[in-house]
PDB file of C-alpha atoms in Angstrom:
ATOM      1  CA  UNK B 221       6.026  18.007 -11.950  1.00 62.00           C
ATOM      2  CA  UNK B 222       4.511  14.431 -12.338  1.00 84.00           C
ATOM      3  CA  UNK B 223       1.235  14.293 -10.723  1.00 96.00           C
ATOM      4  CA  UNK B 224      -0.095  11.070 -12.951  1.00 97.00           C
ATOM      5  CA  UNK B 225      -0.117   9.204  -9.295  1.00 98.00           C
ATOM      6  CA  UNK B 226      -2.360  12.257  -7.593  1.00 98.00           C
ATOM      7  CA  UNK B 227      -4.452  12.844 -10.385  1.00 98.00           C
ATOM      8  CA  UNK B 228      -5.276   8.827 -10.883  1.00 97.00           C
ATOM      9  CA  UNK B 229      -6.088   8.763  -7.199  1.00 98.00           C
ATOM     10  CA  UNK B 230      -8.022  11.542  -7.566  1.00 98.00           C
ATOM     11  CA  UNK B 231      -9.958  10.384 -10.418  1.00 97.00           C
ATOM     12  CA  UNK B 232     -10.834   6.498  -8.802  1.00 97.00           C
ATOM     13  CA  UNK B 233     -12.928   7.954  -6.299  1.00 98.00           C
ATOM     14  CA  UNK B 234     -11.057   5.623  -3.911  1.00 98.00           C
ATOM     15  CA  UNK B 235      -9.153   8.698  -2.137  1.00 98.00           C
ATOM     16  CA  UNK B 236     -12.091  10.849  -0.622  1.00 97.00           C
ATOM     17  CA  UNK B 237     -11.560  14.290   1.337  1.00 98.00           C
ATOM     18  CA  UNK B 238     -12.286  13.775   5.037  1.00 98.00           C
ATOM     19  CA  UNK B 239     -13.069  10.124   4.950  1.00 98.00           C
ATOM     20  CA  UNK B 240     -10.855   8.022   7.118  1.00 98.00           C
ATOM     21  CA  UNK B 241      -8.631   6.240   5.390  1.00 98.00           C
ATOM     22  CA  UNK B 242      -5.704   3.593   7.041  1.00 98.00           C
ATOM     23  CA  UNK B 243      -2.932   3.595   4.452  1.00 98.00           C
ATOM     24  CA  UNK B 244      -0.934   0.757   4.012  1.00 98.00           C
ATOM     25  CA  UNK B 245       2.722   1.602   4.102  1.00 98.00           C
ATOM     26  CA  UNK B 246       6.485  -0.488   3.884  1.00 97.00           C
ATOM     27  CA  UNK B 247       8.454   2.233   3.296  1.00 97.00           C
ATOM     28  CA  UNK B 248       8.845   1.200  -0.179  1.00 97.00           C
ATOM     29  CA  UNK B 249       8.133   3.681  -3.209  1.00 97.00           C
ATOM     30  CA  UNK B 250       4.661   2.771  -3.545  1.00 97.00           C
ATOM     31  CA  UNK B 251       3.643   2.908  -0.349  1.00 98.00           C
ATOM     32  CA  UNK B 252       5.472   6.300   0.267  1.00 98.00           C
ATOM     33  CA  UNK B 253       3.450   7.674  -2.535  1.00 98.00           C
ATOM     34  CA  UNK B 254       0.261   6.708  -1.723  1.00 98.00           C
ATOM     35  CA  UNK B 255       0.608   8.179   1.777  1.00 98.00           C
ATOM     36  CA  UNK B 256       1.411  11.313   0.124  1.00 98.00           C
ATOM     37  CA  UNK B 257      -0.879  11.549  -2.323  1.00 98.00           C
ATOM     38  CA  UNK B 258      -3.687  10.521   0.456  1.00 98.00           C
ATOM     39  CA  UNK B 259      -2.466  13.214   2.512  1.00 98.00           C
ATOM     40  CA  UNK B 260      -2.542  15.618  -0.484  1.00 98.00           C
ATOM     41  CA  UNK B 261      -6.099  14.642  -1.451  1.00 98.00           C
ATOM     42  CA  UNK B 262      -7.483  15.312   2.015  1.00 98.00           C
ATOM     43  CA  UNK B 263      -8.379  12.563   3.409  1.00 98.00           C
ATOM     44  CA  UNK B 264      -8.621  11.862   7.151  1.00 98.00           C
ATOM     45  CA  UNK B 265      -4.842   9.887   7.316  1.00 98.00           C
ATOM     46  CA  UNK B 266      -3.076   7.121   9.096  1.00 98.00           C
ATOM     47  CA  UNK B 267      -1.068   4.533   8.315  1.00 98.00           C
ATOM     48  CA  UNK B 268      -0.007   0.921   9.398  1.00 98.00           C
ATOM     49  CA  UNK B 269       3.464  -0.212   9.082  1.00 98.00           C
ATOM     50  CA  UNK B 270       3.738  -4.037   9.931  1.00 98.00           C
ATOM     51  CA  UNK B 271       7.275  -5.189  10.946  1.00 97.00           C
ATOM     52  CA  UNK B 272       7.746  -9.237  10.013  1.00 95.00           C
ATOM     53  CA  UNK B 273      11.152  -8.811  11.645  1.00 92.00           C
ATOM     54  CA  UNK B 274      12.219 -11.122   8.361  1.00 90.00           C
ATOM     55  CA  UNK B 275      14.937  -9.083   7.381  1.00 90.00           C
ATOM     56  CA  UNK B 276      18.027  -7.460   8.191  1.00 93.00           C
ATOM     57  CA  UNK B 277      16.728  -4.044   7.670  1.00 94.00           C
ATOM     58  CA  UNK B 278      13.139  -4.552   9.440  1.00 96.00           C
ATOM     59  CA  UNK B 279      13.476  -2.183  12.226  1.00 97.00           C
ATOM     60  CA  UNK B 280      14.966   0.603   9.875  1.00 97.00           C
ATOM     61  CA  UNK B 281      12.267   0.119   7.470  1.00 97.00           C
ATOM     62  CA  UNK B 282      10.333   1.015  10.628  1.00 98.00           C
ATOM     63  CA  UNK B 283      11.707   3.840  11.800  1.00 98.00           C
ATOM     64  CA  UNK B 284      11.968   5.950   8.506  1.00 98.00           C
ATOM     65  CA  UNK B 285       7.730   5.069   8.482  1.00 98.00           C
ATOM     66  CA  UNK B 286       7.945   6.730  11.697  1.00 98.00           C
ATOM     67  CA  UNK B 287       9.788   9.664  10.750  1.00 98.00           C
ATOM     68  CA  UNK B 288       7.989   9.943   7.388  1.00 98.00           C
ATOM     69  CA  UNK B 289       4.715   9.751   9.732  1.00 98.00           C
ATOM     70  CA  UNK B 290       5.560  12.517  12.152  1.00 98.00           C
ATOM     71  CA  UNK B 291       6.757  14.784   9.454  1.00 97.00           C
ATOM     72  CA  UNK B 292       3.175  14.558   7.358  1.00 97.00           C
ATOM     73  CA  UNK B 293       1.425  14.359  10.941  1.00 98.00           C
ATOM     74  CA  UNK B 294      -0.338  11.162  10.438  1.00 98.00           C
ATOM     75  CA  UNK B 295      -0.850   8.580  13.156  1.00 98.00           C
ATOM     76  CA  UNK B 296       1.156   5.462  12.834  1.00 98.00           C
ATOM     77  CA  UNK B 297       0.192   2.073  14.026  1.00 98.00           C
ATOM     78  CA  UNK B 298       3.540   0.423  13.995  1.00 98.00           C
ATOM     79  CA  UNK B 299       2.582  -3.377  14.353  1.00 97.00           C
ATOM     80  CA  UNK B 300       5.622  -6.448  14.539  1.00 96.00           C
ATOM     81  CA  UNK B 301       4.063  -9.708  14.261  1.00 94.00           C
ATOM     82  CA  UNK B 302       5.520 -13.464  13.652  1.00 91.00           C
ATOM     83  CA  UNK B 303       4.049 -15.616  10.891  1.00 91.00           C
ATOM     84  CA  UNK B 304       3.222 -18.756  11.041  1.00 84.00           C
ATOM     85  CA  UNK B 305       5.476 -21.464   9.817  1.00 86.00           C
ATOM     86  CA  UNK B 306       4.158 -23.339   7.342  1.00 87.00           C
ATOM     87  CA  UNK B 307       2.857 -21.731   3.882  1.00 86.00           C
ATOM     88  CA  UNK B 308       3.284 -19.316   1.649  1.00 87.00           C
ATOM     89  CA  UNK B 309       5.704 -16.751   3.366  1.00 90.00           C
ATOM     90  CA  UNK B 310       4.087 -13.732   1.209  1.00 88.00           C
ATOM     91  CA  UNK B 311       0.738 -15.051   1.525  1.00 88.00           C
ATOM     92  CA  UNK B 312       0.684 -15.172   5.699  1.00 93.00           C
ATOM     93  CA  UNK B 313       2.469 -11.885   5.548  1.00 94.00           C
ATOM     94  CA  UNK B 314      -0.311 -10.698   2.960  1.00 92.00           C
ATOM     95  CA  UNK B 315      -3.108 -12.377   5.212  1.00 95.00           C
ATOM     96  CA  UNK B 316      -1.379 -10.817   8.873  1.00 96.00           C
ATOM     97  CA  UNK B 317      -1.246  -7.296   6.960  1.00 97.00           C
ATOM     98  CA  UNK B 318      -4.619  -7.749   5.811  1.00 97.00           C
ATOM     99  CA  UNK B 319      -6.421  -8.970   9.206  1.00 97.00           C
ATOM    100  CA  UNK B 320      -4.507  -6.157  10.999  1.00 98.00           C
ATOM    101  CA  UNK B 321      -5.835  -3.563   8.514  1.00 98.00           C
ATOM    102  CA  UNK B 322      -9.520  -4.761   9.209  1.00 98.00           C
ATOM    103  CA  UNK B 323      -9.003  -4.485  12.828  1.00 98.00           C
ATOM    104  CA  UNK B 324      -7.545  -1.236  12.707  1.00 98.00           C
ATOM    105  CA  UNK B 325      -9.386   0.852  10.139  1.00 98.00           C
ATOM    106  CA  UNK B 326     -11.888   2.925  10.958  1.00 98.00           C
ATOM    107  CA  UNK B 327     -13.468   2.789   7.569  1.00 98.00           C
ATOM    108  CA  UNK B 328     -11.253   1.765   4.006  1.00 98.00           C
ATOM    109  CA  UNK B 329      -7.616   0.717   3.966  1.00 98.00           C
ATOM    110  CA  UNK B 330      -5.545   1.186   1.044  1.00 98.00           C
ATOM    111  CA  UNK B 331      -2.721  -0.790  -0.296  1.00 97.00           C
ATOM    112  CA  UNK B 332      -0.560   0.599  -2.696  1.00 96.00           C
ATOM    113  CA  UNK B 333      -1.110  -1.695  -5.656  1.00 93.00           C
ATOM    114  CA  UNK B 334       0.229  -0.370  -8.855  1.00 92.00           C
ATOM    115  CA  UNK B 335      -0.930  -1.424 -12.810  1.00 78.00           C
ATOM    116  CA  UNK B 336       2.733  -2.867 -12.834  1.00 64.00           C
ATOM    117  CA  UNK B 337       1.783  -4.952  -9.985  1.00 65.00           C
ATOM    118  CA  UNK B 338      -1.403  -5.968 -11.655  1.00 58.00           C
ATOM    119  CA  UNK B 339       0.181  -7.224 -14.949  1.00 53.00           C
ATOM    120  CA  UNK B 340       2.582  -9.493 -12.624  1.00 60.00           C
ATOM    121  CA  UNK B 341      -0.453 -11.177 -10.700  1.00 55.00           C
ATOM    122  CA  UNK B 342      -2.083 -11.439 -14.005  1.00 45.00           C
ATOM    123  CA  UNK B 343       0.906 -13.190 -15.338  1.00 50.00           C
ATOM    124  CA  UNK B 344       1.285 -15.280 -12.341  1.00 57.00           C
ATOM    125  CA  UNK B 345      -1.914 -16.413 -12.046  1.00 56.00           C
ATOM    126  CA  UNK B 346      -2.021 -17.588 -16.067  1.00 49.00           C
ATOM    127  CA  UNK B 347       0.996 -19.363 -15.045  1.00 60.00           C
ATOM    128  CA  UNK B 348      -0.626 -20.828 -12.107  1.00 65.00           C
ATOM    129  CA  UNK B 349      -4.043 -21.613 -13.168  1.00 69.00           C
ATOM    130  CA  UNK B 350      -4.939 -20.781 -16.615  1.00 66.00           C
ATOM    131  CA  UNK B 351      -8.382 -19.237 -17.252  1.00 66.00           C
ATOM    132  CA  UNK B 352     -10.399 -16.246 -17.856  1.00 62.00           C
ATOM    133  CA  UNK B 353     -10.186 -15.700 -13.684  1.00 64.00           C
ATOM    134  CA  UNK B 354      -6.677 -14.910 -13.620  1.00 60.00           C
ATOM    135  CA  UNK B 355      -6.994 -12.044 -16.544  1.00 56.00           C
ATOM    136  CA  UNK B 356      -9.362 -10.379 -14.048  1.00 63.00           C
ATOM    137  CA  UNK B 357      -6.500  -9.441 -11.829  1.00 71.00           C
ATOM    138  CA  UNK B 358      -6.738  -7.127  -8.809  1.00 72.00           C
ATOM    139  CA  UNK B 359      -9.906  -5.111  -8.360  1.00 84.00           C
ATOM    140  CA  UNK B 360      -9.683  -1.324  -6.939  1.00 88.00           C
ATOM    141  CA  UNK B 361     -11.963  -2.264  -4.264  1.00 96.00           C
ATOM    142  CA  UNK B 362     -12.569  -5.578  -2.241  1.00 95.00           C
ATOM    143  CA  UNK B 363     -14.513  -4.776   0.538  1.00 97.00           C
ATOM    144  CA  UNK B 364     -13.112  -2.403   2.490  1.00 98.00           C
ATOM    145  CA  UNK B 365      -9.544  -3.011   0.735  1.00 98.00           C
ATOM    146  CA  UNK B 366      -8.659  -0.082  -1.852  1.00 98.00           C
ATOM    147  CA  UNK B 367      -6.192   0.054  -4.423  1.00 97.00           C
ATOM    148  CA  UNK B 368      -6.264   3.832  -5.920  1.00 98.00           C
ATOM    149  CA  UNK B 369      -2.810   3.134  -7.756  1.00 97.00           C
ATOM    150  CA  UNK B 370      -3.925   0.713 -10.175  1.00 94.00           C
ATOM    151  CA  UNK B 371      -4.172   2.929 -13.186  1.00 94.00           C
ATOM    152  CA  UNK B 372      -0.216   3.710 -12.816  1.00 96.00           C
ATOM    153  CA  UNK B 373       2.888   1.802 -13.185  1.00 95.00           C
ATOM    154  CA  UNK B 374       5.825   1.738 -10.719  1.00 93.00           C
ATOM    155  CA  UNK B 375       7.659   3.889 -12.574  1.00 96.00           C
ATOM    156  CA  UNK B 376       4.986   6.861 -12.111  1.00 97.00           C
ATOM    157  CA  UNK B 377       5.189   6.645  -8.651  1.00 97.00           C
ATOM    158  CA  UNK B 378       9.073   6.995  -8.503  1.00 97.00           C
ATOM    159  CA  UNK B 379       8.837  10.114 -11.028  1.00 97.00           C
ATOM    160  CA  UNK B 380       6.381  11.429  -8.610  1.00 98.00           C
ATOM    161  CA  UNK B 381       8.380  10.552  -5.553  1.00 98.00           C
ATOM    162  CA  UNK B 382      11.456  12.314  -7.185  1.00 97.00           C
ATOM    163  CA  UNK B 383       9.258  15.465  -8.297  1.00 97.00           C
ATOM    164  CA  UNK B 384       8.017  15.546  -4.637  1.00 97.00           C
ATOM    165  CA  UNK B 385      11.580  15.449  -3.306  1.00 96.00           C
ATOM    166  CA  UNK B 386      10.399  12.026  -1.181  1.00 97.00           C
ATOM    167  CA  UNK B 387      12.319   8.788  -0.379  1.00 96.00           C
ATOM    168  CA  UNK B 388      11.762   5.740  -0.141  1.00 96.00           C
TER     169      UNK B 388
END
């Protein structure tokens, strides 16, 4: 079975056993795996699910968080907020997630960041605003933000996932 995901959660110290720990979570692969490897690791679990309401599929995404909640008994805060209008639209969604997250966690919150992730902001930041800042891409930690995932690529997490018998 692939346990890359578990083992480089495990190994970032990021993940610790009976430490709170609010876990970001969409619904998407990512997210689904790093609830479940929290959860496996031991830590003191729950998880936010934010609901934009920007999509067709919003409240479905919703309700298989709350399902996939109840059956690893961790406590959801299911949040739906509206953005503001003018900006970035993944940048206020980022920034609503994020402000949420620091209201609501008891200690750390963890997004579900992966190294594939990290080589696109590093790519979109050269693109963006070349310079030796935008090679430093994501850190694992930014205050109380965590990002245990960042030694493994998408594709880990969906072996994982499928090992695990999990959807997404």
């Amino acid at each position: 079975m692939s346990e890359v995901p578990l083992e480089a959660a495990r190994a970032s110290g990021l993940v610790r056993r009976a430490e709170p720990l609010l876990v970001l979570v969409s619904g998407g692969g990512d997210s689904v795996g790093l609830l479940d490897v929290a959860v496996r690791l031991g830590a003191s679990v729950s998880a936010l699910h934010v609901n934009y309401g920007l999509r067709e599929g919003a409240d479905a995404d919703e309700a298989f968080v709350r399902e996939l909640c109840e059956r690893l008994g961790v406590p959801l805060h299911a949040e739906r907020v509206s953005l503001p209008e003018s900006g970035n639209l993944q940048d206020r969604a980022r920034d609503a997630r994020y402000a949420l997250a620091e209201r609501l966690a008891e200690a750390d919150y963890a997004a579900a960041h992966t190294a594939s992730d990290q080589a696109e902001t590093v790519l979109y930041r050269l693109a963006v605003s070349p310079g030796s800042r935008a090679l430093h891409g994501m850190a694992p930690r930014r205050g109380r933000l965590v990002r245990p995932l960042l030694a493994v690529t998408r594709d880990d997490v969906r072996d994982y996932l499928r090992a695990r018998g999990l959807a997404w």
